[in-house]
CSV table of N, CA and C in Angstrom, one decimal:
chain,number,residue,atom,x,y,z
A,80,LEU,N,0.9,7.4,29.4
A,80,LEU,CA,1.5,8.2,28.4
A,80,LEU,C,0.5,9.2,27.7
A,81,HIS,N,-0.8,9.2,28.1
A,81,HIS,CA,-1.7,10.1,27.6
A,81,HIS,C,-1.4,11.5,28.0
A,82,GLY,N,-1.8,12.4,27.1
A,82,GLY,CA,-1.6,13.8,27.4
A,82,GLY,C,-2.6,14.6,26.6
A,83,ASP,N,-2.5,16.0,26.7
A,83,ASP,CA,-3.4,16.8,26.0
A,83,ASP,C,-3.3,16.7,24.4
A,84,ALA,N,-2.1,16.3,24.0
A,84,ALA,CA,-1.9,16.2,22.5
A,84,ALA,C,-1.5,14.8,22.1
A,85,LEU,N,-1.6,13.8,23.0
A,85,LEU,CA,-1.3,12.4,22.6
A,85,LEU,C,-2.2,11.4,23.3
A,86,ARG,N,-2.7,10.5,22.6
A,86,ARG,CA,-3.5,9.4,23.1
A,86,ARG,C,-2.9,8.1,22.6
A,87,ILE,N,-2.6,7.2,23.5
A,87,ILE,CA,-2.0,5.9,23.1
A,87,ILE,C,-3.1,4.8,23.2
A,88,TYR,N,-3.1,4.0,22.2
A,88,TYR,CA,-4.0,2.8,22.2
A,88,TYR,C,-3.1,1.6,22.1
A,89,THR,N,-3.5,0.5,22.7
A,89,THR,CA,-2.7,-0.7,22.7
A,89,THR,C,-3.4,-1.8,21.8
A,90,SER,N,-2.6,-2.8,21.5
A,90,SER,CA,-3.2,-3.9,20.7
A,90,SER,C,-2.5,-5.2,21.2
A,91,ASP,N,-3.2,-6.2,21.3
A,91,ASP,CA,-2.6,-7.5,21.6
A,91,ASP,C,-2.6,-8.4,20.4
A,92,ASP,N,-2.6,-7.8,19.2
A,92,ASP,CA,-2.5,-8.5,17.9
A,92,ASP,C,-1.2,-8.0,17.2
A,93,PRO,N,0.0,-8.5,17.6
A,93,PRO,CA,1.2,-8.0,17.0
A,93,PRO,C,1.3,-8.4,15.5
A,94,VAL,N,0.7,-9.5,15.1
A,94,VAL,CA,0.7,-9.9,13.7
A,94,VAL,C,0.0,-8.9,12.9
A,95,GLY,N,-1.2,-8.5,13.3
A,95,GLY,CA,-2.0,-7.6,12.6
A,95,GLY,C,-1.4,-6.2,12.5
A,96,VAL,N,-0.8,-5.8,13.6
A,96,VAL,CA,-0.1,-4.5,13.6
A,96,VAL,C,1.1,-4.5,12.6
A,97,GLU,N,1.9,-5.6,12.6
A,97,GLU,CA,3.0,-5.7,11.7
A,97,GLU,C,2.6,-5.8,10.3
A,98,VAL,N,1.6,-6.6,10.0
A,98,VAL,CA,1.1,-6.7,8.6
A,98,VAL,C,0.6,-5.3,8.1
A,99,GLY,N,-0.2,-4.7,8.9
A,99,GLY,CA,-0.7,-3.3,8.6
A,99,GLY,C,0.5,-2.4,8.3
A,100,GLY,N,1.5,-2.4,9.1
A,100,GLY,CA,2.6,-1.5,9.0
A,100,GLY,C,3.4,-1.8,7.7
A,101,ALA,N,3.5,-3.0,7.3
A,101,ALA,CA,4.2,-3.4,6.1
A,101,ALA,C,3.4,-3.1,4.8
A,102,VAL,N,2.2,-3.5,4.8
A,102,VAL,CA,1.4,-3.5,3.6
A,102,VAL,C,1.0,-2.0,3.3
A,103,LYS,N,0.7,-1.2,4.3
A,103,LYS,CA,0.3,0.2,4.0
A,103,LYS,C,1.3,0.9,3.2
A,104,ASN,N,2.6,0.6,3.3
A,104,ASN,CA,3.6,1.3,2.5
A,104,ASN,C,3.5,0.9,1.1
A,105,VAL,N,3.2,-0.3,0.8
A,105,VAL,CA,3.1,-0.8,-0.6
A,105,VAL,C,1.8,-0.1,-1.2
A,106,LEU,N,0.8,0.0,-0.5
A,106,LEU,CA,-0.5,0.6,-0.9
A,106,LEU,C,-0.3,2.1,-1.1
A,107,ALA,N,0.5,2.7,-0.3
A,107,ALA,CA,0.7,4.1,-0.5
A,107,ALA,C,1.5,4.4,-1.8
A,108,ILE,N,2.3,3.5,-2.2
A,108,ILE,CA,3.0,3.7,-3.5
A,108,ILE,C,1.9,3.6,-4.6
A,109,ALA,N,1.0,2.6,-4.5
A,109,ALA,CA,-0.1,2.5,-5.5
A,109,ALA,C,-0.9,3.8,-5.6
A,110,THR,N,-1.2,4.3,-4.4
A,110,THR,CA,-2.1,5.5,-4.3
A,110,THR,C,-1.3,6.7,-4.9
A,111,GLY,N,0.0,6.8,-4.6
A,111,GLY,CA,0.8,7.9,-5.2
A,111,GLY,C,0.8,7.8,-6.7
A,112,ILE,N,0.9,6.6,-7.3
A,112,ILE,CA,0.8,6.4,-8.7
A,112,ILE,C,-0.5,6.9,-9.2
A,113,ALA,N,-1.6,6.5,-8.6
A,113,ALA,CA,-2.9,6.9,-9.1
A,113,ALA,C,-3.1,8.5,-9.0
A,114,ASP,N,-2.6,9.0,-7.9
A,114,ASP,CA,-2.7,10.5,-7.7
A,114,ASP,C,-1.8,11.2,-8.8
A,115,GLY,N,-0.6,10.6,-9.0
A,115,GLY,CA,0.3,11.2,-10.0
A,115,GLY,C,-0.3,11.1,-11.4
A,116,MET,N,-1.1,10.1,-11.7
A,116,MET,CA,-1.7,10.0,-13.0
A,116,MET,C,-3.0,10.8,-13.1
A,117,ARG,N,-3.4,11.4,-12.0
A,117,ARG,CA,-4.6,12.3,-11.9
A,117,ARG,C,-5.8,11.4,-12.2
A,118,LEU,N,-5.9,10.3,-11.6
A,118,LEU,CA,-7.0,9.4,-11.8
A,118,LEU,C,-8.2,9.8,-10.9
A,119,GLY,N,-8.0,10.7,-10.0
A,119,GLY,CA,-9.1,11.3,-9.2
A,119,GLY,C,-9.3,10.7,-7.8
A,120,LEU,N,-10.2,11.3,-7.1
A,120,LEU,CA,-10.4,10.9,-5.7
A,120,LEU,C,-11.2,9.6,-5.6
A,121,ASN,N,-12.0,9.3,-6.6
A,121,ASN,CA,-12.7,8.0,-6.6
A,121,ASN,C,-11.7,6.8,-6.7
A,122,ALA,N,-10.7,7.0,-7.6
A,122,ALA,CA,-9.7,6.0,-7.7
A,122,ALA,C,-8.9,5.9,-6.4
A,123,ARG,N,-8.6,7.0,-5.8
A,123,ARG,CA,-7.9,6.9,-4.5
A,123,ARG,C,-8.7,6.2,-3.5
A,124,ALA,N,-9.9,6.5,-3.4
A,124,ALA,CA,-10.8,5.8,-2.4
A,124,ALA,C,-10.9,4.3,-2.7
A,125,ALA,N,-11.0,4.0,-4.0
A,125,ALA,CA,-11.0,2.6,-4.4
A,125,ALA,C,-9.7,1.8,-4.0
A,126,LEU,N,-8.6,2.5,-4.3
A,126,LEU,CA,-7.3,1.9,-3.9
A,126,LEU,C,-7.2,1.7,-2.4
A,127,VAL,N,-7.5,2.6,-1.6
A,127,VAL,CA,-7.4,2.5,-0.2
A,127,VAL,C,-8.4,1.4,0.3
A,128,THR,N,-9.6,1.4,-0.2
A,128,THR,CA,-10.6,0.4,0.2
A,128,THR,C,-10.2,-1.0,-0.2
A,129,ARG,N,-9.8,-1.2,-1.4
A,129,ARG,CA,-9.5,-2.5,-1.9
A,129,ARG,C,-8.1,-2.9,-1.3
A,130,GLY,N,-7.2,-1.9,-1.1
A,130,GLY,CA,-6.0,-2.2,-0.4
A,130,GLY,C,-6.2,-2.7,1.0
A,131,LEU,N,-7.1,-2.1,1.7
A,131,LEU,CA,-7.5,-2.6,3.0
A,131,LEU,C,-7.9,-4.0,3.0
A,132,ALA,N,-8.7,-4.4,2.0
A,132,ALA,CA,-9.2,-5.8,1.8
A,132,ALA,C,-8.0,-6.7,1.6
A,133,GLU,N,-7.0,-6.3,0.8
A,133,GLU,CA,-5.8,-7.1,0.6
A,133,GLU,C,-5.0,-7.2,1.9
A,134,MET,N,-4.8,-6.2,2.6
A,134,MET,CA,-4.1,-6.2,3.8
A,134,MET,C,-4.8,-7.1,4.8
A,135,THR,N,-6.1,-7.0,4.9
A,135,THR,CA,-6.8,-7.9,5.8
A,135,THR,C,-6.7,-9.4,5.5
A,136,ARG,N,-6.9,-9.7,4.2
A,136,ARG,CA,-6.7,-11.1,3.7
A,136,ARG,C,-5.4,-11.7,4.1
A,137,LEU,N,-4.3,-10.9,3.9
A,137,LEU,CA,-3.0,-11.4,4.2
A,137,LEU,C,-2.9,-11.6,5.8
A,138,GLY,N,-3.4,-10.6,6.5
A,138,GLY,CA,-3.3,-10.6,7.9
A,138,GLY,C,-4.0,-11.8,8.5
A,139,LEU,N,-5.2,-12.1,8.0
A,139,LEU,CA,-6.0,-13.2,8.4
A,139,LEU,C,-5.3,-14.5,8.2
A,140,ALA,N,-4.7,-14.6,7.0
A,140,ALA,CA,-4.0,-15.8,6.6
A,140,ALA,C,-2.8,-16.1,7.5
A,141,LEU,N,-2.2,-15.0,8.1
A,141,LEU,CA,-1.1,-15.1,9.0
A,141,LEU,C,-1.5,-15.2,10.5
A,142,GLY,N,-2.8,-15.2,10.8
A,142,GLY,CA,-3.3,-15.4,12.1
A,142,GLY,C,-3.7,-14.1,12.8
A,143,ALA,N,-3.7,-13.0,12.1
A,143,ALA,CA,-4.2,-11.7,12.7
A,143,ALA,C,-5.7,-11.7,12.9
A,144,ARG,N,-6.2,-10.7,13.6
A,144,ARG,CA,-7.6,-10.5,13.7
A,144,ARG,C,-8.1,-9.4,12.8
A,145,ALA,N,-9.3,-9.6,12.2
A,145,ALA,CA,-9.8,-8.6,11.2
A,145,ALA,C,-10.0,-7.3,11.8
A,146,GLU,N,-10.4,-7.2,13.1
A,146,GLU,CA,-10.7,-5.9,13.7
A,146,GLU,C,-9.5,-5.0,13.8
A,147,THR,N,-8.3,-5.6,13.9
A,147,THR,CA,-7.1,-4.9,13.9
A,147,THR,C,-6.9,-3.9,12.7
A,148,PHE,N,-7.4,-4.4,11.6
A,148,PHE,CA,-7.2,-3.6,10.4
A,148,PHE,C,-8.3,-2.5,10.2
A,149,MET,N,-9.3,-2.5,11.1
A,149,MET,CA,-10.2,-1.4,11.1
A,149,MET,C,-9.8,-0.3,12.1
A,150,GLY,N,-8.7,-0.5,12.8
A,150,GLY,CA,-8.2,0.4,13.8
A,150,GLY,C,-7.1,1.3,13.3
A,151,LEU,N,-6.5,2.0,14.2
A,151,LEU,CA,-5.4,2.9,13.9
A,151,LEU,C,-4.2,2.3,13.2
A,152,SER,N,-3.9,1.1,13.6
A,152,SER,CA,-2.7,0.5,13.0
A,152,SER,C,-3.0,-0.2,11.6
A,153,GLY,N,-4.3,-0.2,11.2
A,153,GLY,CA,-4.7,-0.7,9.9
A,153,GLY,C,-5.2,0.5,9.1
A,154,LEU,N,-6.5,0.7,9.1
A,154,LEU,CA,-7.1,1.8,8.3
A,154,LEU,C,-6.5,3.1,8.6
A,155,GLY,N,-6.3,3.5,9.9
A,155,GLY,CA,-5.8,4.8,10.2
A,155,GLY,C,-4.4,5.1,9.6
A,156,ASP,N,-3.5,4.1,9.8
A,156,ASP,CA,-2.2,4.3,9.2
A,156,ASP,C,-2.2,4.3,7.7
A,157,LEU,N,-3.0,3.4,7.1
A,157,LEU,CA,-3.1,3.3,5.7
A,157,LEU,C,-3.6,4.6,5.1
A,158,VAL,N,-4.7,5.2,5.6
A,158,VAL,CA,-5.2,6.5,5.1
A,158,VAL,C,-4.1,7.6,5.2
A,159,LEU,N,-3.4,7.7,6.3
A,159,LEU,CA,-2.4,8.7,6.5
A,159,LEU,C,-1.3,8.5,5.5
A,160,THR,N,-0.8,7.3,5.4
A,160,THR,CA,0.4,7.0,4.5
A,160,THR,C,0.0,7.1,3.0
A,161,ALA,N,-1.2,6.7,2.7
A,161,ALA,CA,-1.6,6.8,1.3
A,161,ALA,C,-2.0,8.2,0.8
A,162,THR,N,-2.3,9.1,1.7
A,162,THR,CA,-2.8,10.4,1.3
A,162,THR,C,-2.0,11.5,1.8
A,163,GLY,N,-1.1,11.3,2.8
A,163,GLY,CA,-0.4,12.4,3.4
A,163,GLY,C,0.7,12.9,2.5
A,164,ASP,N,0.9,14.2,2.5
A,164,ASP,CA,1.9,14.9,1.6
A,164,ASP,C,3.3,14.6,2.1
A,165,LEU,N,3.5,14.2,3.4
A,165,LEU,CA,4.8,13.8,3.9
A,165,LEU,C,5.2,12.4,3.7
A,166,SER,N,4.3,11.6,3.2
A,166,SER,CA,4.5,10.1,3.0
A,166,SER,C,5.6,9.9,1.9
A,167,ARG,N,6.6,9.3,2.3
A,167,ARG,CA,7.7,9.0,1.4
A,167,ARG,C,7.3,7.9,0.3
A,168,ASN,N,6.5,7.0,0.8
A,168,ASN,CA,6.0,5.9,-0.2
A,168,ASN,C,5.0,6.5,-1.2
A,169,ARG,N,4.2,7.4,-0.8
A,169,ARG,CA,3.3,8.1,-1.7
A,169,ARG,C,4.1,8.9,-2.7
A,170,ARG,N,5.1,9.6,-2.2
A,170,ARG,CA,5.9,10.4,-3.1
A,170,ARG,C,6.6,9.6,-4.1
A,171,VAL,N,7.1,8.3,-3.8
A,171,VAL,CA,7.7,7.4,-4.7
A,171,VAL,C,6.6,7.2,-5.8
A,172,GLY,N,5.4,6.9,-5.5
A,172,GLY,CA,4.4,6.6,-6.4
A,172,GLY,C,4.1,7.8,-7.3
A,173,LEU,N,4.1,9.0,-6.8
A,173,LEU,CA,3.9,10.2,-7.6
A,173,LEU,C,4.9,10.3,-8.6
A,174,ARG,N,6.2,10.1,-8.2
A,174,ARG,CA,7.3,10.3,-9.1
A,174,ARG,C,7.3,9.1,-10.2
A,175,LEU,N,6.9,7.9,-9.8
A,175,LEU,CA,6.8,6.8,-10.8
A,175,LEU,C,5.8,7.2,-11.9
A,176,ALA,N,4.7,7.8,-11.4
A,176,ALA,CA,3.7,8.2,-12.4
A,176,ALA,C,4.2,9.3,-13.4
A,177,GLU,N,5.2,10.0,-13.0
A,177,GLU,CA,5.8,11.0,-13.9
A,177,GLU,C,6.8,10.3,-14.9
A,178,GLY,N,7.1,9.0,-14.7
A,178,GLY,CA,7.9,8.3,-15.6
A,178,GLY,C,9.4,8.3,-15.2
A,179,LEU,N,9.7,8.8,-14.0
A,179,LEU,CA,11.1,8.8,-13.5
A,179,LEU,C,11.5,7.4,-13.1
A,180,PRO,N,12.8,7.1,-13.4
A,180,PRO,CA,13.3,5.8,-13.0
A,180,PRO,C,13.4,5.7,-11.4
A,181,LEU,N,13.2,4.5,-10.9
A,181,LEU,CA,13.2,4.3,-9.5
A,181,LEU,C,14.5,4.7,-8.8
A,182,ALA,N,15.6,4.4,-9.4
A,182,ALA,CA,16.9,4.7,-8.8
A,182,ALA,C,17.0,6.2,-8.6
A,183,GLN,N,16.6,7.0,-9.6
A,183,GLN,CA,16.6,8.5,-9.5
A,183,GLN,C,15.7,8.9,-8.4
A,184,ILE,N,14.5,8.4,-8.3
A,184,ILE,CA,13.5,8.8,-7.3
A,184,ILE,C,14.1,8.5,-5.9
A,185,LEU,N,14.7,7.4,-5.7
A,185,LEU,CA,15.3,7.1,-4.4
A,185,LEU,C,16.4,8.0,-4.0
A,186,ARG,N,17.3,8.3,-5.0
A,186,ARG,CA,18.4,9.2,-4.8
A,186,ARG,C,17.8,10.6,-4.3
A,187,GLU,N,16.9,11.1,-5.1
A,187,GLU,CA,16.3,12.4,-4.8
A,187,GLU,C,15.5,12.4,-3.5
A,188,LEU,N,14.9,11.3,-3.1
A,188,LEU,CA,14.1,11.2,-1.9
A,188,LEU,C,15.0,11.4,-0.7
A,189,GLY,N,16.1,10.8,-0.7
A,189,GLY,CA,17.0,11.0,0.4
A,189,GLY,C,16.7,10.3,1.7
A,190,HIS,N,15.5,9.6,1.7
A,190,HIS,CA,15.1,8.8,2.9
A,190,HIS,C,14.6,7.5,2.4
A,191,VAL,N,14.5,6.6,3.3
A,191,VAL,CA,14.0,5.2,3.0
A,191,VAL,C,12.5,5.3,2.8
A,192,ALA,N,12.0,4.7,1.7
A,192,ALA,CA,10.6,4.5,1.4
A,192,ALA,C,10.4,3.0,1.6
A,193,GLU,N,9.9,2.5,2.7
A,193,GLU,CA,9.9,1.1,3.1
A,193,GLU,C,9.2,0.2,2.1
A,194,GLY,N,8.1,0.8,1.5
A,194,GLY,CA,7.3,0.0,0.6
A,194,GLY,C,8.1,-0.5,-0.6
A,195,VAL,N,9.1,0.3,-1.0
A,195,VAL,CA,10.0,-0.1,-2.2
A,195,VAL,C,10.7,-1.4,-1.9
A,196,TYR,N,11.1,-1.6,-0.6
A,196,TYR,CA,11.8,-2.8,-0.2
A,196,TYR,C,11.0,-3.9,0.3
A,197,SER,N,9.8,-3.6,0.8
A,197,SER,CA,8.9,-4.7,1.4
A,197,SER,C,7.9,-5.2,0.4
A,198,ALA,N,7.7,-4.5,-0.8
A,198,ALA,CA,6.7,-5.0,-1.7
A,198,ALA,C,6.8,-6.4,-2.2
A,199,ALA,N,8.0,-6.7,-2.6
A,199,ALA,CA,8.3,-8.1,-3.2
A,199,ALA,C,8.1,-9.1,-2.1
A,200,THR,N,8.6,-8.8,-0.9
A,200,THR,CA,8.4,-9.7,0.3
A,200,THR,C,7.0,-10.0,0.6
A,201,VAL,N,6.2,-8.9,0.6
A,201,VAL,CA,4.7,-9.0,0.9
A,201,VAL,C,4.1,-9.9,-0.2
A,202,GLN,N,4.5,-9.6,-1.4
A,202,GLN,CA,4.0,-10.5,-2.5
A,202,GLN,C,4.3,-11.9,-2.4
A,203,GLN,N,5.6,-12.2,-2.1
A,203,GLN,CA,6.0,-13.6,-1.9
A,203,GLN,C,5.3,-14.3,-0.8
A,204,ARG,N,5.1,-13.6,0.3
A,204,ARG,CA,4.4,-14.2,1.5
A,204,ARG,C,3.0,-14.5,1.1
A,205,ALA,N,2.3,-13.5,0.5
A,205,ALA,CA,0.9,-13.7,0.1
A,205,ALA,C,0.8,-14.9,-0.9
A,206,ARG,N,1.7,-15.0,-1.8
A,206,ARG,CA,1.6,-16.1,-2.8
A,206,ARG,C,1.8,-17.4,-2.1
A,207,SER,N,2.8,-17.5,-1.1
A,207,SER,CA,3.0,-18.7,-0.4
A,207,SER,C,1.8,-19.2,0.4
A,208,LEU,N,0.9,-18.2,0.7
A,208,LEU,CA,-0.3,-18.5,1.5
A,208,LEU,C,-1.5,-18.6,0.6
A,209,GLY,N,-1.4,-18.4,-0.7
A,209,GLY,CA,-2.5,-18.4,-1.6
A,209,GLY,C,-3.4,-17.3,-1.4
A,210,VAL,N,-2.9,-16.1,-1.0
A,210,VAL,CA,-3.7,-14.9,-0.8
A,210,VAL,C,-3.5,-14.0,-2.0
A,211,GLU,N,-4.6,-13.6,-2.6
A,211,GLU,CA,-4.6,-12.8,-3.8
A,211,GLU,C,-4.5,-11.3,-3.4
A,212,MET,N,-3.5,-10.7,-4.0
A,212,MET,CA,-3.2,-9.3,-3.7
A,212,MET,C,-2.8,-8.5,-5.0
A,213,PRO,N,-3.8,-8.3,-5.8
A,213,PRO,CA,-3.6,-7.7,-7.1
A,213,PRO,C,-2.9,-6.3,-7.1
A,214,ILE,N,-3.3,-5.5,-6.1
A,214,ILE,CA,-2.7,-4.1,-6.0
A,214,ILE,C,-1.2,-4.3,-5.7
A,215,THR,N,-0.9,-5.1,-4.8
A,215,THR,CA,0.5,-5.4,-4.4
A,215,THR,C,1.3,-5.9,-5.6
A,216,ASP,N,0.7,-6.9,-6.4
A,216,ASP,CA,1.3,-7.4,-7.6
A,216,ASP,C,1.6,-6.3,-8.6
A,217,ALA,N,0.7,-5.4,-8.8
A,217,ALA,CA,0.9,-4.3,-9.7
A,217,ALA,C,2.0,-3.4,-9.3
A,218,VAL,N,2.1,-3.1,-8.0
A,218,VAL,CA,3.2,-2.2,-7.5
A,218,VAL,C,4.5,-2.9,-7.7
A,219,VAL,N,4.6,-4.2,-7.4
A,219,VAL,CA,5.8,-4.9,-7.6
A,219,VAL,C,6.2,-4.9,-9.1
A,220,ASP,N,5.3,-5.1,-10.0
A,220,ASP,CA,5.6,-5.1,-11.4
A,220,ASP,C,6.1,-3.7,-11.8
A,221,VAL,N,5.6,-2.6,-11.3
A,221,VAL,CA,6.1,-1.3,-11.6
A,221,VAL,C,7.4,-1.1,-11.0
A,222,LEU,N,7.6,-1.4,-9.8
A,222,LEU,CA,8.9,-1.2,-9.1
A,222,LEU,C,10.0,-2.0,-9.8
A,223,GLN,N,9.7,-3.2,-10.3
A,223,GLN,CA,10.7,-4.0,-10.9
A,223,GLN,C,10.8,-3.7,-12.4
A,224,GLY,N,10.1,-2.7,-12.9
A,224,GLY,CA,10.2,-2.3,-14.3
A,224,GLY,C,9.6,-3.2,-15.3
A,225,ARG,N,8.7,-4.1,-14.9
A,225,ARG,CA,8.1,-5.0,-15.8
A,225,ARG,C,6.9,-4.4,-16.6
A,226,VAL,N,6.3,-3.3,-15.9
A,226,VAL,CA,5.2,-2.6,-16.6
A,226,VAL,C,5.3,-1.1,-16.2
A,227,THR,N,4.7,-0.3,-17.0
A,227,THR,CA,4.6,1.1,-16.7
A,227,THR,C,3.4,1.3,-15.7
A,228,PRO,N,3.4,2.5,-15.0
A,228,PRO,CA,2.2,2.7,-14.2
A,228,PRO,C,0.9,2.6,-15.0
A,229,ARG,N,0.9,3.1,-16.2
A,229,ARG,CA,-0.3,3.1,-17.0
A,229,ARG,C,-0.7,1.6,-17.3
A,230,GLN,N,0.3,0.8,-17.6
A,230,GLN,CA,0.0,-0.6,-17.9
A,230,GLN,C,-0.5,-1.3,-16.6
A,231,ALA,N,0.0,-1.0,-15.5
A,231,ALA,CA,-0.4,-1.6,-14.2
A,231,ALA,C,-1.9,-1.2,-13.9
A,232,VAL,N,-2.3,0.0,-14.2
A,232,VAL,CA,-3.7,0.4,-14.0
A,232,VAL,C,-4.6,-0.3,-15.0
A,233,GLU,N,-4.1,-0.4,-16.2
A,233,GLU,CA,-4.9,-1.2,-17.2
A,233,GLU,C,-5.1,-2.6,-16.8
A,234,GLN,N,-4.1,-3.2,-16.2
A,234,GLN,CA,-4.2,-4.6,-15.7
A,234,GLN,C,-5.2,-4.7,-14.6
A,235,LEU,N,-5.1,-3.8,-13.7
A,235,LEU,CA,-6.1,-3.8,-12.5
A,235,LEU,C,-7.5,-3.6,-13.0
A,236,MET,N,-7.7,-2.7,-13.9
A,236,MET,CA,-9.0,-2.4,-14.4
A,236,MET,C,-9.5,-3.5,-15.3
A,237,GLY,N,-8.6,-4.3,-15.9
A,237,GLY,CA,-9.1,-5.3,-16.8
A,237,GLY,C,-9.4,-6.6,-16.1
A,238,ARG,N,-9.2,-6.6,-14.8
A,238,ARG,CA,-9.6,-7.9,-14.0
A,238,ARG,C,-11.0,-8.2,-14.1
A,239,GLU,N,-11.4,-9.4,-14.0
A,239,GLU,CA,-12.7,-9.9,-14.1
A,239,GLU,C,-13.6,-9.3,-13.0
A,240,ALA,N,-14.8,-8.8,-13.4
A,240,ALA,CA,-15.7,-8.3,-12.4
A,240,ALA,C,-16.1,-9.4,-11.4
A,241,ARG,N,-16.3,-9.0,-10.2
A,241,ARG,CA,-16.7,-9.9,-9.1
A,241,ARG,C,-17.4,-9.2,-8.0
A,242,SER,N,-17.9,-9.9,-7.1
A,242,SER,CA,-18.5,-9.3,-5.9
A,242,SER,C,-17.4,-8.8,-5.0
A,243,GLU,N,-17.7,-7.7,-4.2
A,243,GLU,CA,-16.7,-7.1,-3.4
A,243,GLU,C,-16.3,-8.1,-2.3
A,244,HIS,N,-17.1,-9.0,-1.9
A,244,HIS,CA,-16.7,-9.9,-0.8
A,244,HIS,C,-16.2,-11.2,-1.2
């Protein structure tokens, strides 16, 4: 299936590919919120990087391989979805940062933003495995109306300092 404009890569890690595909949508909502709040490119980079760590932790707990998350179906898809102007999930985050209600955002979007529907499931699965996913938790709290985007950022920034690893 290779051609001048297309190159296909395969993976024998279906769990890693599936986890990457689900979690990147949740992280794109978080990145959209940060972009909508004009937190800057350093905040975006931090969210993508720490989001990748969350994604990898969950994947490992489910039996995926760490290297899958460093490839196209992990980091590659995450970067595109979290930063691309066509990303529906990022657009949801941008609109949430404007203070619009989720129901209105989804009506106006006109397409499915998968992260809106998978965020709580990702959170539940992570909790059942004892995997810490603070960015995912913050997104779920915003989507469910428990906190505002600003409060979610304050919660994340107020977490105890620790080593990156």
